[in-house]
Amino acid sequence: MTTSGRIELMAPAGNFESLQAALDNGCDSIYFGVEQLNMRARATVNFILDDLPEIARRCNEKNVRTYLTLNTIIYDHDLSIVKTLLAKAKEAGITAVIASDQAVIMTAKTTGIEVHISTQLNVTNIETVKFYSLFADTIVLSRELSLRQVKKITEDIEKEQIKGPSGNLVEIEIFGHGALCMAVSGKCYLSLHSHNSSANRGACKQNCRKKYTVIDQESGFEIEVDNEYLMSPKDLCTLDFLDQVIDSGIKVLKIEGRGRAADYVATVIKTYREAIDAYYEGTFTKEKINDWMGTLATVYNRGFWSGYYLGQKLGEWSDNPGSSATQKKVYVGKGMHYFVKSSVAEFKIEAYDVKKGDKILITGPTTGAQELLVEDLYVNDVPSNKATKGDTFTMKMPFRIRLSDKMYKIVEN
């Protein structure tokens, strides 16, 4: 939890671009996977073992906590990898490991690294909290609970003074925003049955995100389910009732999205940062909520619903296989050079054109995700209103760009 007494805002990081975007937009902690043995092993480009010191360095500079996700089921042949990974995490100064397998929990304990219990273990009651408090300081509750149930657990922790290995009261973490799975807190075998690719090993093929036809086996009559992907839930969003979420007594709010792009991380973290701060400052208003919800809708989403926190009995399903974002980004070109003295960036246009007044996005491992408007641009050192494919153009840039940086144009969907 943050030292300010406010709830901790935890950001996803699938690569260095997303990590930097999270740091730049006010997260209190980040969680990430390293190569194998995490629930996004194939969904995104994970970090590698040698990245651990750099992850810790960047986060330590901003006093941001770091959580390594090692939360898949573990087989015997994985045990040596677990020991190596945790030893390297400890050496690099990673704050904690998010775990679900008892082998990981016990190895972390002997290694001397803090343990957080993953939602994969489906903690739904105070007695289970008591059990895992023997090993962990933070517990991520099952996603099936209502806020009323969450609040009962946090109140009982306070009432019974349930403490973790650190000697502090156990902290409760819940998911606040992002993709939801039709399975019980992610425990699903559909992908394993159909593709021999286990979701519980971080290799989900996302069968649930597809459209299906129902067939009557006796008559052969077919029904195409119209406008709903009946196994693909809408994305979770708690921003419009964030005051109730904070009042439930949770200490950590987790944003899902290690498989999503850096601009998604930047937008969602910045928005929730503003909303959390507004709550504590007494300025959490309906007008602001409407603005924030509009901002969240601009980046990847499958539509929003409140999960089971407010007591819904039935899920809400997405009506298309992809994103319902109100904006999209199209690739423009790549960074070529940055002139430090004049704060001018040079780009090569490789695809879409760019002109004055356009909103653009610059992404990169060090840059993160930065949005700005094109005010003035020069093509071959000559003032111009537009740059097209093949052009090299320059423009004023308030931050340094690098050769690895990419430029996108933000357009309305």
GROMACS .gro file of C-alpha atoms in nm:
model
  413
    1MET     CA    1   0.000   0.000   0.000
    2THR     CA    2   0.117   0.354  -0.064
    3THR     CA    3   0.265   0.545   0.225
    4SER     CA    4   0.007   0.820   0.171
    5GLY     CA    5  -0.265   0.593   0.309
    6ARG     CA    6  -0.445   0.589  -0.023
    7ILE     CA    7  -0.518   0.263  -0.200
    8GLU     CA    8  -0.241   0.130  -0.420
    9LEU     CA    9  -0.295   0.153  -0.796
   10MET     CA   10  -0.130  -0.146  -0.964
   11ALA     CA   11  -0.048  -0.131  -1.335
   12PRO     CA   12   0.016  -0.410  -1.586
   13ALA     CA   13   0.343  -0.421  -1.779
   14GLY     CA   14   0.391  -0.657  -2.072
   15ASN     CA   15   0.707  -0.484  -2.201
   16PHE     CA   16   0.923  -0.180  -2.136
   17GLU     CA   17   0.690   0.050  -2.333
   18SER     CA   18   0.400  -0.037  -2.104
   19LEU     CA   19   0.622  -0.024  -1.797
   20GLN     CA   20   0.733   0.329  -1.878
   21ALA     CA   21   0.376   0.433  -1.961
   22ALA     CA   22   0.263   0.307  -1.619
   23LEU     CA   23   0.544   0.492  -1.441
   24ASP     CA   24   0.475   0.815  -1.629
   25ASN     CA   25   0.105   0.813  -1.545
   26GLY     CA   26   0.104   0.764  -1.170
   27CYS     CA   27   0.097   0.395  -1.079
   28ASP     CA   28   0.201   0.289  -0.728
   29SER     CA   29   0.310  -0.060  -0.833
   30ILE     CA   30   0.351  -0.272  -1.144
   31TYR     CA   31   0.315  -0.643  -1.211
   32PHE     CA   32   0.485  -0.830  -1.491
   33GLY     CA   33   0.580  -1.175  -1.616
   34VAL     CA   34   0.917  -1.317  -1.715
   35GLU     CA   35   0.918  -1.558  -2.011
   36GLN     CA   36   0.748  -1.874  -1.882
   37LEU     CA   37   0.521  -1.962  -1.589
   38ASN     CA   38   0.288  -1.664  -1.587
   39MET     CA   39  -0.073  -1.635  -1.700
   40ARG     CA   40   0.020  -1.423  -2.003
   41ALA     CA   41   0.308  -1.642  -2.120
   42ARG     CA   42   0.189  -1.635  -2.482
   43ALA     CA   43  -0.043  -1.336  -2.483
   44THR     CA   44   0.229  -1.074  -2.494
   45VAL     CA   45   0.601  -1.020  -2.532
   46ASN     CA   46   0.720  -1.093  -2.181
   47PHE     CA   47   1.033  -0.967  -2.016
   48ILE     CA   48   1.336  -1.191  -1.994
   49LEU     CA   49   1.540  -1.284  -1.688
   50ASP     CA   50   1.810  -1.028  -1.765
   51ASP     CA   51   1.550  -0.747  -1.760
   52LEU     CA   52   1.490  -0.781  -1.386
   53PRO     CA   53   1.759  -0.533  -1.272
   54GLU     CA   54   1.638  -0.268  -1.520
   55ILE     CA   55   1.276  -0.317  -1.415
   56ALA     CA   56   1.374  -0.274  -1.050
   57ARG     CA   57   1.594   0.028  -1.127
   58ARG     CA   58   1.325   0.220  -1.317
   59CYS     CA   59   1.061   0.148  -1.056
   60ASN     CA   60   1.286   0.223  -0.757
   61GLU     CA   61   1.359   0.566  -0.903
   62LYS     CA   62   0.989   0.648  -0.868
   63ASN     CA   63   0.930   0.454  -0.546
   64VAL     CA   64   0.705   0.208  -0.731
   65ARG     CA   65   0.670  -0.149  -0.603
   66THR     CA   66   0.741  -0.442  -0.837
   67TYR     CA   67   0.550  -0.771  -0.845
   68LEU     CA   68   0.662  -1.073  -1.044
   69THR     CA   69   0.373  -1.292  -1.160
   70LEU     CA   70   0.459  -1.659  -1.126
   71ASN     CA   71   0.105  -1.785  -1.099
   72THR     CA   72   0.057  -2.077  -1.338
   73ILE     CA   73   0.025  -2.438  -1.232
   74ILE     CA   74   0.370  -2.587  -1.188
   75TYR     CA   75   0.498  -2.927  -1.302
   76ASP     CA   76   0.801  -3.111  -1.166
   77HIS     CA   77   1.016  -3.009  -1.459
   78ASP     CA   78   0.939  -2.642  -1.380
   79LEU     CA   79   1.080  -2.648  -1.026
   80SER     CA   80   1.438  -2.561  -1.121
   81ILE     CA   81   1.309  -2.266  -1.327
   82VAL     CA   82   1.104  -2.148  -1.029
   83LYS     CA   83   1.409  -2.155  -0.801
   84THR     CA   84   1.626  -1.971  -1.053
   85LEU     CA   85   1.363  -1.708  -1.127
   86LEU     CA   86   1.291  -1.632  -0.762
   87ALA     CA   87   1.660  -1.618  -0.675
   88LYS     CA   88   1.720  -1.368  -0.958
   89ALA     CA   89   1.415  -1.165  -0.854
   90LYS     CA   90   1.543  -1.148  -0.497
   91GLU     CA   91   1.889  -1.047  -0.618
   92ALA     CA   92   1.745  -0.772  -0.840
   93GLY     CA   93   1.534  -0.631  -0.557
   94ILE     CA   94   1.189  -0.720  -0.691
   95THR     CA   95   0.932  -0.646  -0.419
   96ALA     CA   96   0.714  -0.958  -0.426
   97VAL     CA   97   0.595  -1.258  -0.623
   98ILE     CA   98   0.230  -1.323  -0.714
   99ALA     CA   99   0.184  -1.698  -0.675
  100SER     CA  100  -0.081  -1.968  -0.680
  101ASP     CA  101   0.111  -2.295  -0.670
  102GLN     CA  102   0.227  -2.411  -0.327
  103ALA     CA  103   0.570  -2.495  -0.468
  104VAL     CA  104   0.618  -2.130  -0.568
  105ILE     CA  105   0.484  -2.007  -0.234
  106MET     CA  106   0.722  -2.225  -0.034
  107THR     CA  107   1.021  -2.152  -0.258
  108ALA     CA  108   0.955  -1.779  -0.224
  109LYS     CA  109   0.932  -1.818   0.152
  110THR     CA  110   1.270  -1.992   0.171
  111THR     CA  111   1.420  -1.741  -0.074
  112GLY     CA  112   1.303  -1.453   0.141
  113ILE     CA  113   1.080  -1.277  -0.111
  114GLU     CA  114   0.736  -1.142  -0.019
  115VAL     CA  115   0.437  -1.347  -0.141
  116HIS     CA  116   0.105  -1.226  -0.279
  117ILE     CA  117  -0.170  -1.484  -0.329
  118SER     CA  118  -0.302  -1.488  -0.687
  119THR     CA  119  -0.670  -1.475  -0.775
  120GLN     CA  120  -0.612  -1.823  -0.925
  121LEU     CA  121  -0.645  -1.965  -0.573
  122ASN     CA  122  -1.004  -1.835  -0.547
  123VAL     CA  123  -0.999  -1.690  -0.197
  124THR     CA  124  -1.362  -1.616  -0.108
  125ASN     CA  125  -1.386  -1.622   0.274
  126ILE     CA  126  -1.211  -1.512   0.590
  127GLU     CA  127  -1.099  -1.861   0.698
  128THR     CA  128  -0.907  -1.902   0.372
  129VAL     CA  129  -0.754  -1.558   0.429
  130LYS     CA  130  -0.638  -1.678   0.771
  131PHE     CA  131  -0.476  -1.983   0.616
  132TYR     CA  132  -0.285  -1.791   0.350
  133SER     CA  133  -0.183  -1.523   0.599
  134LEU     CA  134   0.072  -1.781   0.716
  135PHE     CA  135   0.256  -1.725   0.388
  136ALA     CA  136   0.138  -1.399   0.232
  137ASP     CA  137   0.102  -1.030   0.313
  138THR     CA  138  -0.138  -0.954   0.027
  139ILE     CA  139  -0.425  -1.166  -0.105
  140VAL     CA  140  -0.605  -1.114  -0.436
  141LEU     CA  141  -0.967  -1.213  -0.385
  142SER     CA  142  -1.170  -1.419  -0.628
  143ARG     CA  143  -1.338  -1.213  -0.901
  144GLU     CA  144  -1.678  -1.365  -0.821
  145LEU     CA  145  -1.730  -1.171  -0.496
  146SER     CA  146  -1.961  -0.874  -0.447
  147LEU     CA  147  -1.835  -0.559  -0.277
  148ARG     CA  148  -2.049  -0.652   0.023
  149GLN     CA  149  -1.858  -0.980   0.054
  150VAL     CA  150  -1.526  -0.803   0.002
  151LYS     CA  151  -1.608  -0.553   0.277
  152LYS     CA  152  -1.701  -0.832   0.519
  153ILE     CA  153  -1.357  -0.988   0.465
  154THR     CA  154  -1.166  -0.660   0.513
  155GLU     CA  155  -1.366  -0.582   0.827
  156ASP     CA  156  -1.292  -0.926   0.971
  157ILE     CA  157  -0.921  -0.884   0.900
  158GLU     CA  158  -0.927  -0.563   1.105
  159LYS     CA  159  -1.150  -0.707   1.376
  160GLU     CA  160  -0.948  -1.027   1.420
  161GLN     CA  161  -0.613  -0.857   1.353
  162ILE     CA  162  -0.508  -1.109   1.089
  163LYS     CA  163  -0.144  -1.043   1.007
  164GLY     CA  164   0.092  -1.172   0.741
  165PRO     CA  165   0.458  -1.275   0.773
  166SER     CA  166   0.566  -0.909   0.779
  167GLY     CA  167   0.369  -0.852   1.098
  168ASN     CA  168   0.132  -0.610   0.928
  169LEU     CA  169  -0.237  -0.668   0.870
  170VAL     CA  170  -0.307  -0.871   0.557
  171GLU     CA  171  -0.393  -0.645   0.263
  172ILE     CA  172  -0.676  -0.727   0.023
  173GLU     CA  173  -0.638  -0.670  -0.350
  174ILE     CA  174  -0.909  -0.687  -0.617
  175PHE     CA  175  -0.926  -0.639  -0.993
  176GLY     CA  176  -1.058  -0.298  -1.090
  177HIS     CA  177  -1.046  -0.280  -1.468
  178GLY     CA  178  -0.980  -0.490  -1.775
  179ALA     CA  179  -1.061  -0.822  -1.938
  180LEU     CA  180  -1.278  -1.078  -1.759
  181CYS     CA  181  -1.284  -1.450  -1.827
  182MET     CA  182  -1.592  -1.672  -1.839
  183ALA     CA  183  -1.413  -1.925  -1.617
  184VAL     CA  184  -1.385  -1.919  -1.239
  185SER     CA  185  -1.111  -1.661  -1.183
  186GLY     CA  186  -0.938  -1.777  -1.497
  187LYS     CA  187  -0.942  -2.152  -1.431
  188CYS     CA  188  -1.041  -2.282  -1.775
  189TYR     CA  189  -0.982  -2.598  -1.978
  190LEU     CA  190  -1.145  -2.504  -2.310
  191SER     CA  191  -0.816  -2.412  -2.475
  192LEU     CA  192  -0.648  -2.729  -2.346
  193HIS     CA  193  -0.928  -2.951  -2.478
  194SER     CA  194  -0.940  -2.788  -2.823
  195HIS     CA  195  -0.575  -2.697  -2.889
  196ASN     CA  196  -0.371  -2.878  -2.621
  197SER     CA  197  -0.274  -2.530  -2.506
  198SER     CA  198  -0.350  -2.473  -2.140
  199ALA     CA  199  -0.490  -2.144  -2.018
  200ASN     CA  200  -0.365  -2.244  -1.674
  201ARG     CA  201  -0.013  -2.239  -1.815
  202GLY     CA  202  -0.056  -1.894  -1.967
  203ALA     CA  203  -0.125  -2.029  -2.318
  204CYS     CA  204  -0.498  -1.960  -2.366
  205LYS     CA  205  -0.624  -1.967  -2.727
  206GLN     CA  206  -0.930  -1.762  -2.624
  207ASN     CA  207  -1.202  -1.999  -2.744
  208CYS     CA  208  -1.448  -1.790  -2.545
  209ARG     CA  209  -1.392  -1.480  -2.759
  210LYS     CA  210  -1.534  -1.644  -3.074
  211LYS     CA  211  -1.881  -1.661  -3.223
  212TYR     CA  212  -2.065  -1.993  -3.219
  213THR     CA  213  -2.365  -2.157  -3.382
  214VAL     CA  214  -2.594  -2.378  -3.171
  215ILE     CA  215  -2.711  -2.697  -3.350
  216ASP     CA  216  -3.003  -2.920  -3.250
  217GLN     CA  217  -2.853  -3.269  -3.287
  218GLU     CA  218  -3.192  -3.435  -3.351
  219SER     CA  219  -3.329  -3.207  -3.623
  220GLY     CA  220  -3.011  -3.039  -3.743
  221PHE     CA  221  -3.173  -2.700  -3.684
  222GLU     CA  222  -2.911  -2.428  -3.643
  223ILE     CA  223  -2.930  -2.111  -3.436
  224GLU     CA  224  -2.672  -1.840  -3.480
  225VAL     CA  225  -2.649  -1.639  -3.160
  226ASP     CA  226  -2.704  -1.285  -3.284
  227ASN     CA  227  -2.519  -0.981  -3.150
  228GLU     CA  228  -2.372  -1.159  -2.847
  229TYR     CA  229  -2.056  -1.358  -2.797
  230LEU     CA  230  -2.203  -1.571  -2.521
  231MET     CA  231  -1.873  -1.677  -2.366
  232SER     CA  232  -1.696  -1.342  -2.404
  233PRO     CA  233  -1.771  -1.108  -2.113
  234LYS     CA  234  -1.748  -0.733  -2.145
  235ASP     CA  235  -1.449  -0.572  -1.977
  236LEU     CA  236  -1.463  -0.497  -1.607
  237CYS     CA  237  -1.481  -0.127  -1.515
  238THR     CA  238  -1.518   0.002  -1.160
  239LEU     CA  239  -1.445   0.370  -1.216
  240ASP     CA  240  -1.806   0.484  -1.201
  241PHE     CA  241  -1.847   0.332  -0.853
  242LEU     CA  242  -1.487   0.368  -0.739
  243ASP     CA  243  -1.601   0.535  -0.417
  244GLN     CA  244  -1.779   0.213  -0.318
  245VAL     CA  245  -1.473   0.009  -0.412
  246ILE     CA  246  -1.245   0.216  -0.188
  247ASP     CA  247  -1.502   0.213   0.093
  248SER     CA  248  -1.497  -0.169   0.084
  249GLY     CA  249  -1.162  -0.157   0.262
  250ILE     CA  250  -0.940  -0.295  -0.012
  251LYS     CA  251  -0.578  -0.180  -0.017
  252VAL     CA  252  -0.477  -0.257  -0.376
  253LEU     CA  253  -0.666  -0.194  -0.701
  254LYS     CA  254  -0.532  -0.401  -0.989
  255ILE     CA  255  -0.563  -0.301  -1.355
  256GLU     CA  256  -0.565  -0.597  -1.596
  257GLY     CA  257  -0.386  -0.564  -1.930
  258ARG     CA  258  -0.039  -0.716  -1.962
  259GLY     CA  259  -0.134  -0.819  -2.314
  260ARG     CA  260  -0.250  -0.473  -2.418
  261ALA     CA  261  -0.057  -0.185  -2.572
  262ALA     CA  262   0.131   0.093  -2.397
  263ASP     CA  263  -0.127   0.358  -2.489
  264TYR     CA  264  -0.394   0.146  -2.316
  265VAL     CA  265  -0.182   0.131  -2.001
  266ALA     CA  266  -0.111   0.504  -2.013
  267THR     CA  267  -0.476   0.604  -2.058
  268VAL     CA  268  -0.625   0.365  -1.801
  269ILE     CA  269  -0.363   0.431  -1.532
  270LYS     CA  270  -0.383   0.808  -1.577
  271THR     CA  271  -0.763   0.798  -1.557
  272TYR     CA  272  -0.779   0.581  -1.245
  273ARG     CA  273  -0.502   0.789  -1.087
  274GLU     CA  274  -0.712   1.102  -1.132
  275ALA     CA  275  -1.024   0.928  -1.001
  276ILE     CA  276  -0.854   0.785  -0.692
  277ASP     CA  277  -0.699   1.122  -0.609
  278ALA     CA  278  -1.035   1.293  -0.661
  279TYR     CA  279  -1.200   1.054  -0.418
  280TYR     CA  280  -0.956   1.141  -0.140
  281GLU     CA  281  -0.975   1.511  -0.222
  282GLY     CA  282  -1.356   1.512  -0.210
  283THR     CA  283  -1.397   1.599  -0.579
  284PHE     CA  284  -1.526   1.264  -0.712
  285THR     CA  285  -1.830   1.395  -0.903
  286LYS     CA  286  -2.073   1.263  -1.165
  287GLU     CA  287  -1.944   1.516  -1.416
  288LYS     CA  288  -1.588   1.392  -1.374
  289ILE     CA  289  -1.702   1.030  -1.390
  290ASN     CA  290  -1.868   1.094  -1.726
  291ASP     CA  291  -1.548   1.249  -1.861
  292TRP     CA  292  -1.335   0.964  -1.726
  293MET     CA  293  -1.563   0.700  -1.875
  294GLY     CA  294  -1.537   0.871  -2.212
  295THR     CA  295  -1.159   0.864  -2.186
  296LEU     CA  296  -1.152   0.494  -2.096
  297ALA     CA  297  -1.368   0.420  -2.400
  298THR     CA  298  -1.104   0.562  -2.635
  299VAL     CA  299  -0.866   0.267  -2.585
  300TYR     CA  300  -0.913  -0.106  -2.637
  301ASN     CA  301  -1.223  -0.245  -2.465
  302ARG     CA  302  -1.504  -0.495  -2.522
  303GLY     CA  303  -1.763  -0.269  -2.366
  304PHE     CA  304  -1.784  -0.218  -1.990
  305TRP     CA  305  -1.973  -0.374  -1.700
  306SER     CA  306  -1.929  -0.386  -1.325
  307GLY     CA  307  -1.857  -0.756  -1.289
  308TYR     CA  308  -2.021  -0.912  -0.984
  309TYR     CA  309  -1.923  -0.633  -0.745
  310LEU     CA  310  -2.270  -0.477  -0.743
  311GLY     CA  311  -2.451  -0.810  -0.724
  312GLN     CA  312  -2.552  -0.886  -1.084
  313LYS     CA  313  -2.671  -1.243  -1.121
  314LEU     CA  314  -2.598  -1.273  -1.492
  315GLY     CA  315  -2.297  -1.170  -1.696
  316GLU     CA  316  -2.292  -0.910  -1.969
  317TRP     CA  317  -2.151  -1.027  -2.301
  318SER     CA  318  -1.963  -0.842  -2.571
  319ASP     CA  319  -2.132  -0.799  -2.908
  320ASN     CA  320  -1.822  -0.817  -3.129
  321PRO     CA  321  -1.497  -1.014  -3.135
  322GLY     CA  322  -1.267  -0.715  -3.101
  323SER     CA  323  -1.245  -0.373  -2.948
  324SER     CA  324  -1.526  -0.123  -2.898
  325ALA     CA  325  -1.281   0.165  -2.856
  326THR     CA  326  -1.399   0.502  -2.984
  327GLN     CA  327  -1.050   0.574  -3.121
  328LYS     CA  328  -0.786   0.371  -3.300
  329LYS     CA  329  -0.422   0.424  -3.383
  330VAL     CA  330  -0.270   0.380  -3.729
  331TYR     CA  331   0.102   0.343  -3.788
  332VAL     CA  332   0.273   0.647  -3.938
  333GLY     CA  333   0.648   0.597  -3.917
  334LYS     CA  334   0.957   0.566  -3.700
  335GLY     CA  335   1.190   0.794  -3.511
  336MET     CA  336   1.518   0.884  -3.680
  337HIS     CA  337   1.691   1.145  -3.465
  338TYR     CA  338   1.643   1.391  -3.179
  339PHE     CA  339   1.817   1.727  -3.176
  340VAL     CA  340   1.865   1.796  -2.806
  341LYS     CA  341   1.958   2.166  -2.823
  342SER     CA  342   1.654   2.262  -3.030
  343SER     CA  343   1.415   1.992  -2.888
  344VAL     CA  344   1.331   1.881  -3.242
  345ALA     CA  345   1.247   1.524  -3.343
  346GLU     CA  346   1.295   1.374  -3.688
  347PHE     CA  347   1.067   1.099  -3.823
  348LYS     CA  348   1.049   0.891  -4.139
  349ILE     CA  349   0.694   0.845  -4.279
  350GLU     CA  350   0.650   0.481  -4.376
  351ALA     CA  351   0.272   0.447  -4.400
  352TYR     CA  352  -0.005   0.690  -4.308
  353ASP     CA  353   0.032   1.064  -4.365
  354VAL     CA  354   0.036   1.324  -4.087
  355LYS     CA  355  -0.069   1.688  -4.095
  356LYS     CA  356  -0.109   1.993  -3.871
  357GLY     CA  357  -0.373   1.943  -3.603
  358ASP     CA  358  -0.341   1.564  -3.595
  359LYS     CA  359  -0.327   1.388  -3.263
  360ILE     CA  360  -0.029   1.153  -3.260
  361LEU     CA  361   0.107   0.886  -3.028
  362ILE     CA  362   0.479   0.814  -2.980
  363THR     CA  363   0.572   0.481  -2.821
  364GLY     CA  364   0.903   0.323  -2.727
  365PRO     CA  365   1.078   0.117  -2.457
  366THR     CA  366   1.211   0.432  -2.289
  367THR     CA  367   0.951   0.680  -2.416
  368GLY     CA  368   0.651   0.478  -2.297
  369ALA     CA  369   0.335   0.618  -2.460
  370GLN     CA  370   0.313   0.993  -2.521
  371GLU     CA  371   0.026   1.174  -2.696
  372LEU     CA  372   0.047   1.523  -2.845
  373LEU     CA  373  -0.088   1.745  -3.122
  374VAL     CA  374   0.106   1.831  -3.436
  375GLU     CA  375   0.135   2.210  -3.432
  376ASP     CA  376   0.416   2.275  -3.680
  377LEU     CA  377   0.603   2.040  -3.910
  378TYR     CA  378   0.884   2.072  -4.159
  379VAL     CA  379   0.945   1.848  -4.460
  380ASN     CA  380   1.309   1.864  -4.577
  381ASP     CA  381   1.353   2.171  -4.354
  382VAL     CA  382   1.067   2.355  -4.531
  383PRO     CA  383   0.746   2.446  -4.338
  384SER     CA  384   0.458   2.227  -4.451
  385ASN     CA  385   0.100   2.143  -4.365
  386LYS     CA  386   0.141   1.773  -4.437
  387ALA     CA  387   0.396   1.493  -4.456
  388THR     CA  388   0.329   1.182  -4.667
  389LYS     CA  389   0.478   0.836  -4.720
  390GLY     CA  390   0.849   0.857  -4.797
  391ASP     CA  391   0.893   1.203  -4.639
  392THR     CA  392   1.134   1.278  -4.359
  393PHE     CA  393   0.987   1.548  -4.139
  394THR     CA  394   1.073   1.729  -3.817
  395MET     CA  395   0.866   1.885  -3.543
  396LYS     CA  396   0.912   2.027  -3.195
  397MET     CA  397   0.897   1.753  -2.932
  398PRO     CA  398   0.888   1.820  -2.554
  399PHE     CA  399   1.053   1.484  -2.484
  400ARG     CA  400   1.342   1.290  -2.633
  401ILE     CA  401   1.266   1.030  -2.899
  402ARG     CA  402   1.484   0.735  -2.998
  403LEU     CA  403   1.545   0.516  -3.302
  404SER     CA  404   1.325   0.243  -3.156
  405ASP     CA  405   1.027   0.480  -3.119
  406LYS     CA  406   0.718   0.449  -3.339
  407MET     CA  407   0.465   0.718  -3.435
  408TYR     CA  408   0.094   0.653  -3.469
  409LYS     CA  409  -0.192   0.879  -3.571
  410ILE     CA  410  -0.499   0.874  -3.345
  411VAL     CA  411  -0.824   0.869  -3.543
  412GLU     CA  412  -1.190   0.835  -3.446
  413ASN     CA  413  -1.358   0.499  -3.500
   0.00000   0.00000   0.00000
